[in-house]
């Protein structure tokens, strides 16, 4: 090596942000072989699937959009309210793709072998990737390619949960927590340099459908995370995307909510879900300035206030947190108490109250 070459800085790569081997898998056999077996199954429970459909239906707000389902199977999760001009699927299993009734066309293409997308520049209004980003071994190239084939201002919507084929998911995905995965996908968007800053969506802790095969285990519905962004350069006057929230509406009118809040001191019912709040011991800590011994908290894991809180906290920069409603009996006042998990704070419940 000559001296000049020795001083030359190598081109920085976004892969340098990750540990070596981050995008390797336990099963490095040909993806086409792994996906050759037909899997006409749903990868999520029905509550989670309805959230996916709602996201797709609400975020894609173009008229008769041309959509690419990237890493498609037999179901593209397009709600009946959305009227696409065309849906194109790209995936690995031909039988699943040809059985997918939403698709007008499909292509069998291995993205990990060739991350270039076989489509012209500025073709699609939206690209949707559902429960599959964890299998991308060359995500930065793929996200860059999505940026190329989207029309300016077009949407890239990446939706994922916590289920996966472990052998085929990348090491970095397997080792990350659910919240870290949101940050990983955010990095894919950021370093492809084609998109506006991404937005985030979380739906976690909703009740599992009663007829689901895992319902008896008491586990909540599969969580849904979405990271999405528009391609830079949207034409002036383009319709903005809506603020998505699965629990969009309050359970009651503003007036009714105010009435219920005023009544809490007598009813001890959560104004949001109507469930009895639980007496809760306020923790003693040298750092705490709380002057009350007990408060009342809503511990209903399905309360809309808690369920909406994951998304609302994420928007405020507190990703991974929600809040429960607390009633302070000294001040006759309701306030949010942040929680990182559904089990947090439960140790303070005073039983039989
Ligand atoms: C868990 S399934 C999800 C299918 C579909 N998106 C859904 O929501 O039901 C993963 C999908 O990723 C696709 N896939 C996996 N590896 C791929 C690769 N290397 N190139 C292209 N598609 C791939 C498979 O064909 C499979 O349909």
CSV table of C-alpha atoms and ligand atoms in Angstrom, one decimal:
chain,number,residue,atom,x,y,z
A,1,UNK,CA,0.0,0.0,0.0
A,2,UNK,CA,1.4,3.4,-0.8
A,3,UNK,CA,1.3,6.3,1.6
A,4,UNK,CA,-1.5,8.2,-0.2
A,5,UNK,CA,-3.7,5.1,-0.2
A,6,UNK,CA,-2.9,4.5,3.5
A,7,UNK,CA,-4.2,7.9,4.4
A,8,UNK,CA,-7.4,7.7,2.3
A,9,UNK,CA,-10.5,7.5,4.4
A,10,UNK,CA,-12.8,4.6,3.3
A,11,UNK,CA,-16.3,5.5,2.3
A,12,UNK,CA,-18.4,5.5,5.5
A,13,UNK,CA,-21.1,2.8,5.4
A,14,UNK,CA,-24.2,2.7,7.6
A,15,UNK,CA,-23.4,-0.9,8.3
A,16,UNK,CA,-20.5,0.4,10.4
A,17,UNK,CA,-23.1,1.6,12.9
A,18,UNK,CA,-23.8,-2.1,13.7
A,19,UNK,CA,-21.6,-4.8,15.1
A,20,UNK,CA,-19.9,-7.1,12.7
A,21,UNK,CA,-22.2,-10.0,11.8
A,22,UNK,CA,-25.3,-8.0,12.8
A,23,UNK,CA,-27.1,-8.9,9.5
A,24,UNK,CA,-26.1,-12.6,9.5
A,25,UNK,CA,-28.7,-15.3,10.3
A,26,UNK,CA,-28.5,-18.7,12.0
A,27,UNK,CA,-30.0,-20.2,8.9
A,28,UNK,CA,-27.9,-18.9,5.9
A,29,UNK,CA,-29.4,-21.5,3.5
A,30,UNK,CA,-31.0,-20.1,0.3
A,31,UNK,CA,-34.1,-18.0,1.2
A,32,UNK,CA,-35.9,-19.3,-1.9
A,33,UNK,CA,-35.7,-22.8,-0.4
A,34,UNK,CA,-36.9,-21.8,3.0
A,35,UNK,CA,-39.9,-20.0,1.5
A,36,UNK,CA,-40.6,-22.7,-1.1
A,37,UNK,CA,-43.0,-24.3,1.4
A,38,UNK,CA,-46.5,-22.7,1.1
A,39,UNK,CA,-47.6,-21.0,4.3
A,40,UNK,CA,-51.2,-20.0,4.0
A,41,UNK,CA,-51.3,-18.9,7.6
A,42,UNK,CA,-51.7,-15.6,9.4
A,43,UNK,CA,-48.6,-14.4,11.1
A,44,UNK,CA,-50.6,-12.4,13.7
A,45,UNK,CA,-53.7,-12.7,15.8
A,46,UNK,CA,-56.9,-11.2,14.4
A,47,UNK,CA,-56.8,-8.1,16.7
A,48,UNK,CA,-53.3,-7.3,15.5
A,49,UNK,CA,-54.3,-7.9,11.9
A,50,UNK,CA,-57.1,-5.4,12.2
A,51,UNK,CA,-54.6,-2.9,13.4
A,52,UNK,CA,-52.4,-3.6,10.4
A,53,UNK,CA,-55.4,-3.0,8.1
A,54,UNK,CA,-56.3,0.2,9.8
A,55,UNK,CA,-52.8,1.5,9.5
A,56,UNK,CA,-52.7,0.6,5.8
A,57,UNK,CA,-56.2,2.1,5.2
A,58,UNK,CA,-55.6,5.3,7.0
A,59,UNK,CA,-52.0,6.2,6.1
A,60,UNK,CA,-52.4,5.5,2.4
A,61,UNK,CA,-54.6,8.5,1.6
A,62,UNK,CA,-53.8,8.9,-2.1
A,63,UNK,CA,-56.7,8.4,-4.6
A,64,UNK,CA,-56.5,5.0,-6.2
A,65,UNK,CA,-52.9,4.5,-5.1
A,66,UNK,CA,-50.4,2.2,-6.8
A,67,UNK,CA,-49.0,0.1,-4.0
A,68,UNK,CA,-46.1,-2.3,-3.7
A,69,UNK,CA,-46.4,-5.0,-1.1
A,70,UNK,CA,-42.7,-5.6,-0.4
A,71,UNK,CA,-42.0,-9.2,0.9
A,72,UNK,CA,-45.6,-10.2,0.2
A,73,UNK,CA,-47.3,-13.5,1.0
A,74,UNK,CA,-50.9,-14.5,0.3
A,75,UNK,CA,-52.6,-11.5,2.2
A,76,UNK,CA,-51.6,-7.9,1.6
A,77,UNK,CA,-53.8,-6.6,4.5
A,78,UNK,CA,-55.6,-4.0,2.2
A,79,UNK,CA,-58.9,-3.0,3.9
A,80,UNK,CA,-62.0,-3.0,1.7
A,81,UNK,CA,-62.3,0.8,2.3
A,82,UNK,CA,-59.1,1.4,0.3
A,83,UNK,CA,-59.5,1.3,-3.4
A,84,UNK,CA,-56.0,0.9,-4.9
A,85,UNK,CA,-55.4,1.5,-8.6
A,86,UNK,CA,-53.0,-1.5,-8.5
A,87,UNK,CA,-51.2,-3.6,-6.0
A,88,UNK,CA,-47.9,-5.3,-7.0
A,89,UNK,CA,-46.4,-8.0,-4.8
A,90,UNK,CA,-42.8,-8.9,-4.4
A,91,UNK,CA,-41.9,-12.0,-2.4
A,92,UNK,CA,-40.4,-15.5,-2.6
A,93,UNK,CA,-43.4,-18.0,-2.7
A,94,UNK,CA,-45.1,-18.1,-6.1
A,95,UNK,CA,-48.1,-20.0,-4.9
A,96,UNK,CA,-48.8,-17.6,-2.1
A,97,UNK,CA,-48.4,-14.6,-4.4
A,98,UNK,CA,-50.6,-16.1,-7.1
A,99,UNK,CA,-53.2,-16.8,-4.4
A,100,UNK,CA,-53.1,-13.2,-3.1
A,101,UNK,CA,-56.4,-11.7,-4.3
A,102,UNK,CA,-55.2,-8.1,-3.7
A,103,UNK,CA,-52.4,-8.4,-6.2
A,104,UNK,CA,-52.7,-7.3,-9.8
A,105,UNK,CA,-49.2,-8.4,-10.5
A,106,UNK,CA,-46.3,-10.0,-8.7
A,107,UNK,CA,-42.7,-10.8,-9.0
A,108,UNK,CA,-40.6,-13.5,-7.3
A,109,UNK,CA,-37.4,-11.8,-6.3
A,110,UNK,CA,-34.8,-12.5,-3.6
A,111,UNK,CA,-33.9,-9.1,-2.0
A,112,UNK,CA,-31.1,-10.6,0.0
A,113,UNK,CA,-29.4,-11.8,-3.2
A,114,UNK,CA,-30.2,-8.7,-5.2
A,115,UNK,CA,-31.5,-5.7,-3.2
A,116,UNK,CA,-32.3,-3.7,-6.4
A,117,UNK,CA,-36.0,-3.5,-7.0
A,118,UNK,CA,-37.2,-4.5,-10.5
A,119,UNK,CA,-39.3,-1.3,-10.9
A,120,UNK,CA,-38.8,2.1,-12.6
A,121,UNK,CA,-38.1,5.2,-10.6
A,122,UNK,CA,-41.1,7.1,-9.1
A,123,UNK,CA,-43.6,4.4,-9.8
A,124,UNK,CA,-45.5,3.8,-6.5
A,125,UNK,CA,-47.6,5.9,-4.2
A,126,UNK,CA,-46.9,3.6,-1.3
A,127,UNK,CA,-44.7,0.7,-0.4
A,128,UNK,CA,-45.9,-1.5,2.5
A,129,UNK,CA,-43.7,-4.0,4.3
A,130,UNK,CA,-45.4,-6.2,6.8
A,131,UNK,CA,-43.8,-8.4,9.4
A,132,UNK,CA,-40.8,-9.0,7.2
A,133,UNK,CA,-38.2,-6.2,7.8
A,134,UNK,CA,-36.4,-8.6,10.2
A,135,UNK,CA,-35.4,-10.8,7.3
A,136,UNK,CA,-33.6,-8.1,5.3
A,137,UNK,CA,-29.8,-8.7,5.3
A,138,UNK,CA,-29.2,-5.6,3.2
A,139,UNK,CA,-31.7,-3.2,4.6
A,140,UNK,CA,-29.8,0.0,3.7
A,141,UNK,CA,-29.7,-0.8,0.0
A,142,UNK,CA,-33.4,-2.0,0.1
A,143,UNK,CA,-34.6,1.2,1.8
A,144,UNK,CA,-32.6,3.2,-0.7
A,145,UNK,CA,-34.3,1.3,-3.5
A,146,UNK,CA,-37.7,1.9,-2.0
A,147,UNK,CA,-36.8,5.6,-2.0
A,148,UNK,CA,-36.0,5.4,-5.7
A,149,UNK,CA,-39.2,3.6,-6.8
A,150,UNK,CA,-41.6,5.7,-4.7
A,151,UNK,CA,-43.1,8.9,-6.2
A,152,UNK,CA,-41.9,12.1,-4.3
A,153,UNK,CA,-44.1,12.3,-1.2
A,154,UNK,CA,-45.0,8.6,-1.4
A,155,UNK,CA,-45.3,6.5,1.7
A,156,UNK,CA,-43.0,3.7,3.0
A,157,UNK,CA,-44.9,1.9,5.8
A,158,UNK,CA,-42.9,-0.7,7.7
A,159,UNK,CA,-45.0,-2.7,10.1
A,160,UNK,CA,-43.7,-5.4,12.5
A,161,UNK,CA,-44.5,-7.3,15.6
A,162,UNK,CA,-42.5,-9.6,17.9
A,163,UNK,CA,-43.0,-12.9,16.1
A,164,UNK,CA,-40.5,-14.3,13.5
A,165,UNK,CA,-38.9,-17.3,11.9
A,166,UNK,CA,-35.9,-17.2,14.3
A,167,UNK,CA,-33.5,-18.9,11.9
A,168,UNK,CA,-34.1,-16.3,9.2
A,169,UNK,CA,-34.3,-13.1,11.3
A,170,UNK,CA,-31.0,-11.2,11.4
A,171,UNK,CA,-28.9,-11.4,14.5
A,172,UNK,CA,-29.3,-7.7,15.3
A,173,UNK,CA,-33.1,-8.1,15.3
A,174,UNK,CA,-33.0,-11.1,17.5
A,175,UNK,CA,-30.7,-9.5,20.0
A,176,UNK,CA,-32.7,-6.2,20.2
A,177,UNK,CA,-35.6,-5.4,22.5
A,178,UNK,CA,-38.9,-4.5,20.9
A,179,UNK,CA,-38.2,-0.8,21.4
A,180,UNK,CA,-34.7,-1.1,20.0
A,181,UNK,CA,-36.2,-2.6,16.9
A,182,UNK,CA,-38.1,0.6,16.3
A,183,UNK,CA,-34.8,2.5,16.5
A,184,UNK,CA,-33.2,0.1,14.1
A,185,UNK,CA,-35.9,0.6,11.5
A,186,UNK,CA,-35.6,4.3,12.1
A,187,UNK,CA,-31.9,4.0,11.2
A,188,UNK,CA,-32.7,2.2,8.0
A,189,UNK,CA,-34.9,5.2,7.0
A,190,UNK,CA,-32.4,7.8,8.1
A,191,UNK,CA,-29.3,6.4,6.4
A,192,UNK,CA,-31.0,5.7,3.1
A,193,UNK,CA,-31.3,9.5,2.9
A,194,UNK,CA,-34.4,9.4,0.7
A,195,UNK,CA,-37.1,10.1,3.4
A,196,UNK,CA,-38.5,12.8,5.7
A,197,UNK,CA,-38.1,12.0,9.4
A,198,UNK,CA,-40.0,8.9,10.2
A,199,UNK,CA,-43.1,8.7,12.4
A,200,UNK,CA,-43.9,5.9,14.8
A,201,UNK,CA,-46.9,3.9,15.9
A,202,UNK,CA,-47.3,1.4,18.7
A,203,UNK,CA,-50.3,-0.7,19.7
A,204,UNK,CA,-49.5,-2.9,22.6
A,205,UNK,CA,-51.3,-4.7,25.4
A,206,UNK,CA,-54.7,-5.0,23.7
A,207,UNK,CA,-56.8,-8.0,24.7
A,208,UNK,CA,-56.2,-11.1,22.7
A,209,UNK,CA,-59.2,-12.4,20.7
A,210,UNK,CA,-61.2,-14.9,22.8
A,211,UNK,CA,-61.1,-17.5,20.1
A,212,UNK,CA,-57.3,-17.3,19.6
A,213,UNK,CA,-55.4,-20.5,20.3
A,214,UNK,CA,-53.2,-18.7,22.8
A,215,UNK,CA,-56.0,-16.8,24.6
A,216,UNK,CA,-56.0,-19.2,27.6
A,217,UNK,CA,-52.4,-18.2,28.4
A,218,UNK,CA,-53.5,-14.7,29.3
A,219,UNK,CA,-51.1,-13.0,27.0
A,220,UNK,CA,-52.1,-9.9,25.2
A,221,UNK,CA,-52.6,-9.5,21.4
A,222,UNK,CA,-49.5,-9.4,19.3
A,223,UNK,CA,-48.0,-5.9,19.5
A,224,UNK,CA,-47.9,-3.8,16.4
A,225,UNK,CA,-45.1,-1.3,15.7
A,226,UNK,CA,-45.0,0.8,12.6
A,227,UNK,CA,-42.2,3.2,11.4
A,228,UNK,CA,-43.2,5.2,8.3
A,229,UNK,CA,-42.1,8.2,6.3
A,230,UNK,CA,-42.7,10.0,3.1
A,231,UNK,CA,-40.2,10.2,0.3
A,232,UNK,CA,-38.6,13.6,0.2
A,233,UNK,CA,-39.8,16.1,-2.4
A,234,UNK,CA,-43.6,15.9,-2.0
A,235,UNK,CA,-45.4,18.2,-4.5
A,236,UNK,CA,-46.8,21.4,-3.0
A,237,UNK,CA,-50.3,21.0,-1.7
A,238,UNK,CA,-50.1,17.2,-1.2
A,239,UNK,CA,-52.6,16.0,1.3
A,240,UNK,CA,-50.9,15.4,4.7
A,241,UNK,CA,-51.0,11.9,6.2
A,242,UNK,CA,-53.5,11.6,9.2
A,243,UNK,CA,-52.3,11.2,12.7
A,244,UNK,CA,-52.9,7.5,13.2
A,245,UNK,CA,-54.3,6.2,16.5
A,246,UNK,CA,-56.1,2.9,16.8
A,247,UNK,CA,-58.0,4.2,19.8
A,248,UNK,CA,-58.9,7.3,18.0
A,249,UNK,CA,-62.1,8.3,19.6
A,250,UNK,CA,-62.6,8.8,23.3
A,251,UNK,CA,-64.9,6.3,24.8
A,252,UNK,CA,-67.4,9.2,25.6
A,253,UNK,CA,-67.9,12.9,24.9
A,254,UNK,CA,-65.8,15.6,26.5
A,255,UNK,CA,-68.7,16.7,28.7
A,256,UNK,CA,-69.3,13.1,29.9
A,257,UNK,CA,-65.6,12.6,30.6
A,258,UNK,CA,-65.5,15.8,32.7
A,259,UNK,CA,-68.6,14.6,34.6
A,260,UNK,CA,-66.9,11.2,35.3
A,261,UNK,CA,-63.7,12.9,36.4
A,262,UNK,CA,-65.6,15.1,38.9
A,263,UNK,CA,-67.4,12.0,40.2
A,264,UNK,CA,-64.2,9.9,40.8
A,265,UNK,CA,-64.0,11.0,44.5
A,266,UNK,CA,-67.3,9.3,45.1
A,267,UNK,CA,-67.2,6.5,42.6
A,268,UNK,CA,-63.5,5.6,42.4
A,269,UNK,CA,-64.3,4.5,38.8
A,270,UNK,CA,-61.8,5.3,36.1
A,271,UNK,CA,-63.4,8.0,33.9
A,272,UNK,CA,-61.9,6.4,30.8
A,273,UNK,CA,-62.9,2.7,31.1
A,274,UNK,CA,-65.4,2.7,34.0
A,275,UNK,CA,-63.4,0.1,36.0
A,276,UNK,CA,-63.0,0.4,39.7
A,277,UNK,CA,-59.6,2.0,40.5
A,278,UNK,CA,-57.4,0.2,43.0
A,279,UNK,CA,-56.0,1.6,46.2
A,280,UNK,CA,-52.2,1.9,45.8
A,281,UNK,CA,-49.4,2.6,48.2
A,282,UNK,CA,-47.4,5.6,47.2
A,283,UNK,CA,-43.7,4.4,47.3
A,284,UNK,CA,-41.5,6.0,49.9
A,285,UNK,CA,-38.3,7.4,48.5
A,286,UNK,CA,-35.8,10.0,49.5
A,287,UNK,CA,-36.3,11.6,46.1
A,288,UNK,CA,-40.0,11.7,46.2
A,289,UNK,CA,-41.9,14.8,47.2
A,290,UNK,CA,-45.2,13.1,47.3
A,291,UNK,CA,-47.0,13.8,50.5
A,292,UNK,CA,-49.8,11.3,50.3
A,293,UNK,CA,-49.7,7.7,51.6
A,294,UNK,CA,-52.3,6.2,49.2
A,295,UNK,CA,-53.6,7.0,45.8
A,296,UNK,CA,-56.0,5.2,43.4
A,297,UNK,CA,-54.9,3.8,40.1
A,298,UNK,CA,-56.6,2.3,37.1
A,299,UNK,CA,-55.0,-1.1,36.7
A,300,UNK,CA,-57.2,-2.2,33.8
A,301,UNK,CA,-54.7,-3.4,31.2
A,302,UNK,CA,-57.3,-2.7,28.5
A,303,UNK,CA,-58.2,0.8,29.5
A,304,UNK,CA,-58.1,3.1,26.5
A,305,UNK,CA,-56.1,5.8,28.5
A,306,UNK,CA,-53.3,3.2,28.9
A,307,UNK,CA,-53.5,1.8,25.4
A,308,UNK,CA,-53.4,5.3,23.8
A,309,UNK,CA,-50.5,6.2,26.1
A,310,UNK,CA,-47.9,4.1,24.3
A,311,UNK,CA,-48.3,6.1,21.2
A,312,UNK,CA,-48.7,9.4,22.9
A,313,UNK,CA,-45.6,8.9,25.1
A,314,UNK,CA,-43.6,7.8,22.0
A,315,UNK,CA,-44.6,11.1,20.2
A,316,UNK,CA,-43.3,13.0,23.2
A,317,UNK,CA,-39.9,11.3,23.0
A,318,UNK,CA,-40.6,8.7,25.7
A,319,UNK,CA,-40.7,5.6,23.5
A,320,UNK,CA,-41.4,2.4,25.4
A,321,UNK,CA,-43.7,4.1,28.0
A,322,UNK,CA,-47.4,4.5,28.6
A,323,UNK,CA,-49.2,5.8,31.7
A,324,UNK,CA,-51.9,4.7,34.0
A,325,UNK,CA,-54.5,7.1,35.4
A,326,UNK,CA,-53.9,8.0,39.0
A,327,UNK,CA,-56.4,9.7,41.3
A,328,UNK,CA,-54.9,11.8,44.1
A,329,UNK,CA,-57.6,11.8,46.9
A,330,UNK,CA,-55.9,14.7,48.8
A,331,UNK,CA,-56.2,17.1,45.9
A,332,UNK,CA,-59.2,15.4,44.3
A,333,UNK,CA,-57.3,15.3,41.0
A,334,UNK,CA,-56.5,12.8,38.2
A,335,UNK,CA,-53.1,12.6,36.6
A,336,UNK,CA,-51.0,10.2,34.4
A,337,UNK,CA,-48.4,8.0,36.1
A,338,UNK,CA,-45.8,6.7,33.5
A,339,UNK,CA,-45.3,2.9,33.2
A,340,UNK,CA,-42.7,1.0,31.1
A,341,UNK,CA,-44.6,-2.3,31.3
A,342,UNK,CA,-48.0,-3.6,32.3
A,343,UNK,CA,-46.7,-5.0,35.5
A,344,UNK,CA,-45.0,-1.8,36.7
A,345,UNK,CA,-46.5,-0.3,39.9
A,346,UNK,CA,-48.7,-3.4,40.6
A,347,UNK,CA,-46.6,-4.3,43.7
A,348,UNK,CA,-48.2,-1.3,45.4
A,349,UNK,CA,-51.8,-2.5,45.1
A,350,UNK,CA,-53.5,-2.7,48.4
A,351,UNK,CA,-55.6,-5.9,48.1
A,352,UNK,CA,-59.3,-6.2,49.2
A,353,UNK,CA,-60.1,-2.5,49.0
B,1,LIG,C1,-43.6,-13.6,7.7
B,1,LIG,S1,-43.9,-13.6,6.0
B,1,LIG,C2,-44.9,-12.1,5.8
B,1,LIG,C3,-45.7,-12.2,4.6
B,1,LIG,C4,-46.7,-11.0,4.4
B,1,LIG,N1,-45.9,-9.7,4.3
B,1,LIG,C5,-47.7,-10.9,5.5
B,1,LIG,O1,-47.8,-9.8,6.1
B,1,LIG,O2,-48.4,-11.9,5.7
B,1,LIG,C6,-42.3,-13.1,5.3
B,1,LIG,C7,-42.4,-12.9,3.8
B,1,LIG,O3,-41.1,-12.3,3.4
B,1,LIG,C8,-40.8,-12.8,2.2
B,1,LIG,N2,-39.3,-12.9,2.1
B,1,LIG,C9,-38.5,-13.4,3.0
B,1,LIG,N3,-37.2,-13.3,2.6
B,1,LIG,C10,-37.2,-12.7,1.4
B,1,LIG,C11,-36.2,-12.3,0.5
B,1,LIG,N4,-34.9,-12.6,0.8
B,1,LIG,N5,-36.6,-11.7,-0.6
B,1,LIG,C12,-37.9,-11.4,-0.9
B,1,LIG,N6,-38.9,-11.7,0.0
B,1,LIG,C13,-38.6,-12.4,1.1
B,1,LIG,C14,-41.4,-14.2,2.1
B,1,LIG,O4,-41.8,-14.5,0.8
B,1,LIG,C15,-42.6,-14.1,3.0
B,1,LIG,O5,-43.7,-13.9,2.3
